[in-house]
Amino acid sequence: MDVPVYAWLAVLAVIVAMLAIDLFAHRRAHVIGVREALVWSIVWVLSGISFGLVVWSTWGAEAGQQYFAGYVIEKSLAVDNVFVWAIIFAAFAVPREYQHRVLFLGVLGALVFRGIFIAAGAALIESYSWILYVFAAFLILTGIQMLRTRNEHAHPERSRVLRLFKRFVPMTDAYFGQRFLVRRAGVVLATPLLAVLVLVEVTDIVFAVDSIPAIFAVTSEPFLVFTANAFAILGLRAMYFLLADLIHRFVYLKVGLAIVLVWVGVKMALLDVLYIPTLVSLAVVATVIAASIAASLLRTRGQGRREVVAEPAGAYRVASDEEVAELEPLLRRGRALARR
């Protein structure tokens, strides 16, 4: 597959433009409701599908099928990521109106890190073809482990990353709007929002370790791997606000994700023995995920939306009006110095 440089530049320009539009649309902190999240989810999904159709018409059916297979795999695995985000936000009692800013920066970081992982993975495959078997074994073992621990949940309050963060970064216990850093009594302090952002970024990296090898099972073309990842990730923020209060209903989703990981691992392991068409892989992944979601909704029918409950990672609160007022002279002074 011959991908000219201008195609890469065009894709990056589209991604930057979409991020800019999203940031402008949510420039003011507000609670994102289900209707707004649904509209944005539809926009992001249609964007991913539209790009897939461009790939199909430009580089042929096989490239298009590989893109869509990768997109479905990444989108499916991302749902588990969304649920971990919900637990992190609940553990830190993050006000809903501040969550979008964290997720925007989290997704931005995820795009950068996944780009690095994809470049490294493609280079390894190009130099050492046997690395595919290592990826295959890793995916199969990860799928089996996910199946065994399907009823376990993340515990942000026990995170080693959080303990290290608290040890080396002085932090206030209050949220000051969407600020990540504040200066109090001459000391720069992190707000809990910065700790949440760090945990979200680390979570993205951990999930990338699973998802990047998985997509290499359906295509080894870096352009398709990156774009499928990018368009799947871009819609994660809207997906979070749409699904966060429905975590309790997706009781069989981890089973479906585990089966998908095992399936793509087996497919990768059999590359030199048995060729499985991309369309078959796409059909299997879509069927497994659809079946797990349908079974989950049927099993939990009648249950409505409810907020996620998690063990608190600390006693966090929203800063009082008096505390915020104390910062205003410092902020005005900082802006004045910046203008000079």
Coordinates of C-alpha atoms in Angstrom, one line a residue:
M1 CA 0.0 0.0 0.0
D2 CA 1.6 3.2 -1.2
V3 CA 0.7 6.2 1.0
P4 CA 2.1 9.5 -0.1
V5 CA 3.3 12.1 2.4
Y6 CA 0.5 14.5 1.5
A7 CA -2.0 11.8 2.7
W8 CA -0.4 11.6 6.1
L9 CA -0.3 15.4 6.3
A10 CA -4.0 15.6 5.3
V11 CA -5.0 13.1 7.9
L12 CA -3.1 15.0 10.6
A13 CA -4.6 18.2 9.5
V14 CA -8.1 16.7 9.8
I15 CA -7.4 15.3 13.3
V16 CA -6.1 18.7 14.5
A17 CA -9.1 20.5 13.0
M18 CA -11.5 18.1 14.6
L19 CA -9.8 18.5 18.0
A20 CA -9.9 22.3 17.6
I21 CA -13.7 22.1 16.8
D22 CA -14.3 19.9 19.8
L23 CA -12.2 22.2 22.1
F24 CA -14.1 25.3 20.8
A25 CA -17.5 23.7 21.3
H26 CA -16.6 22.8 24.9
R27 CA -14.5 25.9 25.7
R28 CA -16.7 26.7 28.7
A29 CA -17.0 24.2 31.6
H30 CA -20.4 22.6 31.7
V31 CA -22.1 19.3 32.4
I32 CA -22.4 17.3 29.2
G33 CA -25.8 15.6 29.0
V34 CA -26.8 12.4 27.3
R35 CA -28.3 14.2 24.3
E36 CA -25.2 16.2 23.6
A37 CA -23.0 13.2 24.1
L38 CA -25.2 11.2 21.7
V39 CA -24.9 13.9 19.0
W40 CA -21.1 14.1 19.3
S41 CA -20.8 10.3 19.3
I42 CA -22.8 10.1 16.1
V43 CA -20.5 12.9 14.6
W44 CA -17.3 11.0 15.6
V45 CA -18.6 7.6 14.3
L46 CA -19.7 9.1 11.0
S47 CA -16.3 10.7 10.7
G48 CA -14.6 7.4 11.2
I49 CA -16.9 5.6 8.7
S50 CA -16.5 8.4 6.2
F51 CA -12.7 8.1 6.3
G52 CA -13.0 4.4 5.9
L53 CA -15.0 4.9 2.8
V54 CA -12.2 7.2 1.5
V55 CA -9.6 4.5 2.2
W56 CA -11.8 1.9 0.4
S57 CA -12.3 4.1 -2.7
T58 CA -8.6 5.2 -2.8
W59 CA -6.7 2.1 -2.0
G60 CA -9.2 -0.7 -2.7
A61 CA -11.5 -3.1 -0.9
E62 CA -8.8 -5.0 1.0
A63 CA -7.4 -1.8 2.5
G64 CA -10.9 -0.6 3.4
Q65 CA -11.7 -3.9 5.1
Q66 CA -8.5 -3.7 7.1
Y67 CA -9.3 -0.2 8.2
F68 CA -12.8 -1.1 9.3
A69 CA -11.6 -4.2 11.1
G70 CA -9.0 -2.2 13.0
Y71 CA -11.5 0.5 13.7
V72 CA -14.0 -1.9 15.2
I73 CA -11.3 -3.6 17.3
E74 CA -10.0 -0.3 18.7
K75 CA -13.5 1.0 19.3
S76 CA -14.5 -2.1 21.1
L77 CA -11.4 -2.2 23.3
A78 CA -11.8 1.5 24.1
V79 CA -15.2 0.8 25.8
D80 CA -13.3 -0.8 28.7
N81 CA -11.0 2.2 28.8
V82 CA -14.1 4.4 29.2
F83 CA -15.3 2.4 32.2
V84 CA -11.9 2.8 33.9
W85 CA -12.2 6.6 33.4
A86 CA -15.6 6.5 35.1
I87 CA -14.1 4.8 38.1
I88 CA -11.2 7.3 38.3
F89 CA -13.6 10.2 38.2
A90 CA -15.8 8.7 40.8
A91 CA -12.9 7.9 43.1
F92 CA -11.7 11.6 42.9
A93 CA -15.2 13.0 43.0
V94 CA -14.4 15.1 39.9
P95 CA -17.3 17.5 39.1
R96 CA -18.9 16.6 35.8
E97 CA -18.3 20.0 34.3
Y98 CA -14.5 19.6 34.7
Q99 CA -14.3 16.1 33.2
H100 CA -14.2 17.1 29.5
R101 CA -11.0 19.1 29.9
V102 CA -9.3 16.1 31.4
L103 CA -10.5 13.8 28.7
F104 CA -9.6 16.2 25.9
L105 CA -6.0 16.3 27.1
G106 CA -6.0 12.6 27.9
V107 CA -7.1 11.8 24.3
L108 CA -4.5 14.2 22.9
G109 CA -1.8 12.3 24.9
A110 CA -3.2 9.0 23.8
L111 CA -2.8 10.0 20.1
V112 CA 0.8 10.9 20.7
F113 CA 1.7 7.8 22.7
R114 CA -0.1 5.5 20.3
G115 CA 1.6 7.1 17.3
I116 CA 4.9 6.3 19.1
F117 CA 3.8 2.7 19.8
I118 CA 2.6 2.2 16.2
A119 CA 5.9 3.4 14.8
A120 CA 7.9 1.2 17.2
G121 CA 5.6 -1.8 16.4
A122 CA 5.9 -1.3 12.6
A123 CA 9.7 -1.1 12.9
L124 CA 9.9 -4.2 15.0
I125 CA 7.7 -6.2 12.6
E126 CA 9.8 -4.9 9.6
S127 CA 13.0 -6.0 11.2
Y128 CA 11.9 -9.1 13.1
S129 CA 8.9 -10.8 11.6
W130 CA 8.9 -13.4 14.4
I131 CA 7.8 -10.6 16.8
L132 CA 4.3 -11.3 15.5
Y133 CA 4.2 -14.6 17.3
V134 CA 5.2 -12.7 20.5
F135 CA 2.3 -10.3 19.9
A136 CA 0.0 -13.3 19.3
A137 CA 1.0 -15.0 22.6
F138 CA 0.6 -11.8 24.5
L139 CA -2.9 -11.2 23.1
I140 CA -4.0 -14.7 23.9
L141 CA -2.7 -14.6 27.4
T142 CA -4.2 -11.1 27.9
G143 CA -7.6 -12.4 26.7
I144 CA -7.5 -15.3 29.1
Q145 CA -6.4 -13.1 32.0
M146 CA -9.3 -10.6 31.2
L147 CA -11.7 -13.5 31.2
R148 CA -10.5 -14.7 34.6
T149 CA -10.7 -11.2 36.1
R150 CA -13.8 -10.1 34.4
N151 CA -15.6 -9.4 37.7
E152 CA -12.8 -7.3 39.2
H153 CA -12.7 -3.5 39.0
A154 CA -10.0 -0.9 38.9
H155 CA -9.0 0.7 42.2
P156 CA -7.4 4.1 41.6
E157 CA -6.9 4.7 45.3
R158 CA -4.4 1.8 45.3
S159 CA -2.5 2.9 42.3
R160 CA 1.3 3.0 42.5
V161 CA 1.3 5.9 40.1
L162 CA -1.0 7.9 42.5
R163 CA 1.3 7.2 45.4
L164 CA 4.4 8.3 43.5
F165 CA 2.5 11.4 42.3
K166 CA 1.5 12.4 45.9
R167 CA 5.1 11.7 47.2
F168 CA 6.8 14.1 44.7
V169 CA 4.1 16.6 43.8
P170 CA 2.5 18.8 46.5
M171 CA -1.2 18.8 46.0
T172 CA -4.2 20.7 47.4
D173 CA -7.4 18.8 48.3
A174 CA -9.7 21.2 46.4
Y175 CA -10.7 21.7 42.8
F176 CA -10.2 25.3 41.5
G177 CA -12.3 25.2 38.4
Q178 CA -10.5 23.5 35.5
R179 CA -7.0 24.6 36.8
F180 CA -4.3 21.9 37.1
L181 CA -2.0 24.1 39.2
V182 CA -2.6 26.9 41.7
R183 CA -0.2 29.1 43.7
R184 CA -1.1 29.4 47.4
A185 CA 1.1 31.2 50.0
G186 CA 3.9 31.4 47.3
V187 CA 3.9 27.7 46.7
V188 CA 2.7 26.1 43.4
L189 CA 0.4 23.2 44.2
A190 CA -1.2 20.6 41.9
T191 CA -5.0 20.3 42.1
P192 CA -6.6 16.9 42.2
L193 CA -7.5 17.4 38.5
L194 CA -3.8 17.1 37.6
A195 CA -3.6 13.7 39.5
V196 CA -6.7 12.6 37.6
L197 CA -5.1 13.6 34.3
V198 CA -1.9 11.6 35.1
L199 CA -4.0 8.5 35.9
V200 CA -6.0 8.9 32.7
E201 CA -2.8 9.2 30.6
V202 CA -1.3 6.1 32.3
T203 CA -4.5 4.2 31.7
D204 CA -4.4 5.1 28.0
I205 CA -0.8 3.8 27.8
V206 CA -1.7 0.6 29.5
F207 CA -4.6 0.0 27.2
A208 CA -2.5 0.8 24.1
V209 CA -0.2 -2.0 25.1
D210 CA -3.2 -4.4 24.4
S211 CA -4.9 -2.6 21.5
I212 CA -1.8 -1.9 19.3
P213 CA -0.8 -5.6 18.9
A214 CA -4.4 -6.4 18.4
I215 CA -4.8 -4.2 15.3
F216 CA -1.5 -5.5 13.9
A217 CA -3.4 -8.8 13.6
V218 CA -5.6 -7.4 10.8
T219 CA -3.1 -5.0 9.1
S220 CA 0.6 -4.2 9.2
E221 CA 0.2 -1.0 7.3
P222 CA 1.1 1.9 9.7
F223 CA -1.2 4.3 7.9
L224 CA -4.2 2.1 8.5
V225 CA -3.2 1.2 12.1
F226 CA -2.7 4.9 13.0
T227 CA -5.9 6.2 11.4
A228 CA -8.1 3.4 12.7
N229 CA -6.7 4.2 16.2
A230 CA -7.1 7.9 15.8
F231 CA -10.7 7.9 14.6
A232 CA -11.6 5.4 17.3
I233 CA -10.0 7.4 20.1
L234 CA -11.4 10.8 18.9
G235 CA -14.9 9.7 19.9
L236 CA -14.0 8.4 23.4
R237 CA -14.9 11.6 25.2
A238 CA -18.4 11.6 23.8
M239 CA -18.7 7.8 24.4
Y240 CA -17.7 8.3 28.0
F241 CA -20.5 10.9 28.7
L242 CA -22.9 8.6 26.9
L243 CA -22.0 5.3 28.6
A244 CA -20.5 6.2 32.0
D245 CA -23.7 5.9 33.9
L246 CA -24.5 2.5 32.2
I247 CA -21.4 0.6 33.3
H248 CA -23.5 -1.7 35.5
R249 CA -25.4 -2.9 32.5
F250 CA -22.5 -4.1 30.4
V251 CA -22.0 -7.3 32.5
Y252 CA -20.8 -9.5 29.6
L253 CA -18.7 -6.9 27.7
K254 CA -15.4 -8.0 29.2
V255 CA -16.2 -11.6 28.1
G256 CA -16.7 -10.3 24.6
L257 CA -13.5 -8.3 24.7
A258 CA -11.5 -11.3 26.0
I259 CA -12.8 -13.5 23.2
V260 CA -11.9 -10.8 20.7
L261 CA -8.3 -10.6 22.0
V262 CA -8.0 -14.4 21.9
W263 CA -9.4 -14.5 18.4
V264 CA -7.0 -11.9 17.0
G265 CA -4.1 -13.6 18.8
V266 CA -5.0 -16.9 17.2
K267 CA -5.4 -15.3 13.8
M268 CA -1.9 -13.7 14.2
A269 CA -0.4 -17.0 15.3
L270 CA -1.7 -18.8 12.2
L271 CA -0.6 -16.2 9.7
D272 CA 1.9 -18.6 8.1
V273 CA -0.4 -21.6 8.3
L274 CA -3.9 -20.4 7.6
Y275 CA -5.0 -17.2 5.9
I276 CA -8.2 -15.8 7.4
P277 CA -9.7 -13.1 5.2
T278 CA -10.0 -9.6 6.7
L279 CA -13.8 -9.6 6.1
V280 CA -14.1 -12.8 8.2
S281 CA -12.1 -11.2 11.0
L282 CA -14.3 -8.1 10.8
A283 CA -17.4 -10.2 10.9
V284 CA -16.2 -12.3 13.9
V285 CA -15.2 -9.2 16.0
A286 CA -18.4 -7.3 15.2
T287 CA -20.6 -10.4 16.0
V288 CA -18.8 -11.1 19.3
I289 CA -19.1 -7.5 20.5
A290 CA -22.7 -7.2 19.4
A291 CA -23.6 -10.4 21.1
S292 CA -21.9 -9.5 24.3
I293 CA -23.7 -6.1 24.4
A294 CA -27.1 -7.6 23.5
A295 CA -26.7 -10.3 26.2
S296 CA -25.7 -7.6 28.7
L297 CA -28.7 -5.4 28.0
L298 CA -31.0 -8.4 28.1
R299 CA -29.6 -9.6 31.4
T300 CA -30.0 -6.1 33.0
R301 CA -33.2 -5.0 31.3
G302 CA -35.2 -2.7 33.4
Q303 CA -32.2 -1.1 35.1
G304 CA -31.8 2.7 34.5
R305 CA -28.8 5.0 34.5
R306 CA -26.9 5.4 37.8
E307 CA -23.7 7.1 38.9
V308 CA -20.6 5.1 39.2
V309 CA -19.6 4.3 42.8
A310 CA -15.9 3.8 43.7
E311 CA -13.7 3.7 46.7
P312 CA -12.6 7.3 47.4
A313 CA -8.9 8.1 46.6
G314 CA -9.0 10.9 49.1
A315 CA -11.2 13.6 50.6
Y316 CA -11.5 16.0 47.6
R317 CA -13.8 19.0 47.4
V318 CA -14.6 22.0 45.2
A319 CA -12.9 25.1 46.5
S320 CA -15.1 27.7 48.2
D321 CA -15.8 31.1 46.7
E322 CA -13.4 32.6 49.3
E323 CA -10.6 30.4 48.3
V324 CA -11.1 31.1 44.6
A325 CA -11.3 34.8 45.4
E326 CA -7.8 34.6 47.0
L327 CA -6.4 33.4 43.7
E328 CA -7.8 36.2 41.6
P329 CA -5.2 38.9 42.5
L330 CA -2.4 36.5 41.7
L331 CA -4.0 35.6 38.4
R332 CA -4.5 39.2 37.4
R333 CA -0.8 39.9 38.4
G334 CA 0.3 37.0 36.3
R335 CA -1.6 38.2 33.3
A336 CA -0.2 41.7 33.7
L337 CA 3.4 40.3 33.8
A338 CA 2.6 38.2 30.7
R339 CA 1.5 41.3 28.8
R340 CA 4.7 43.1 29.6

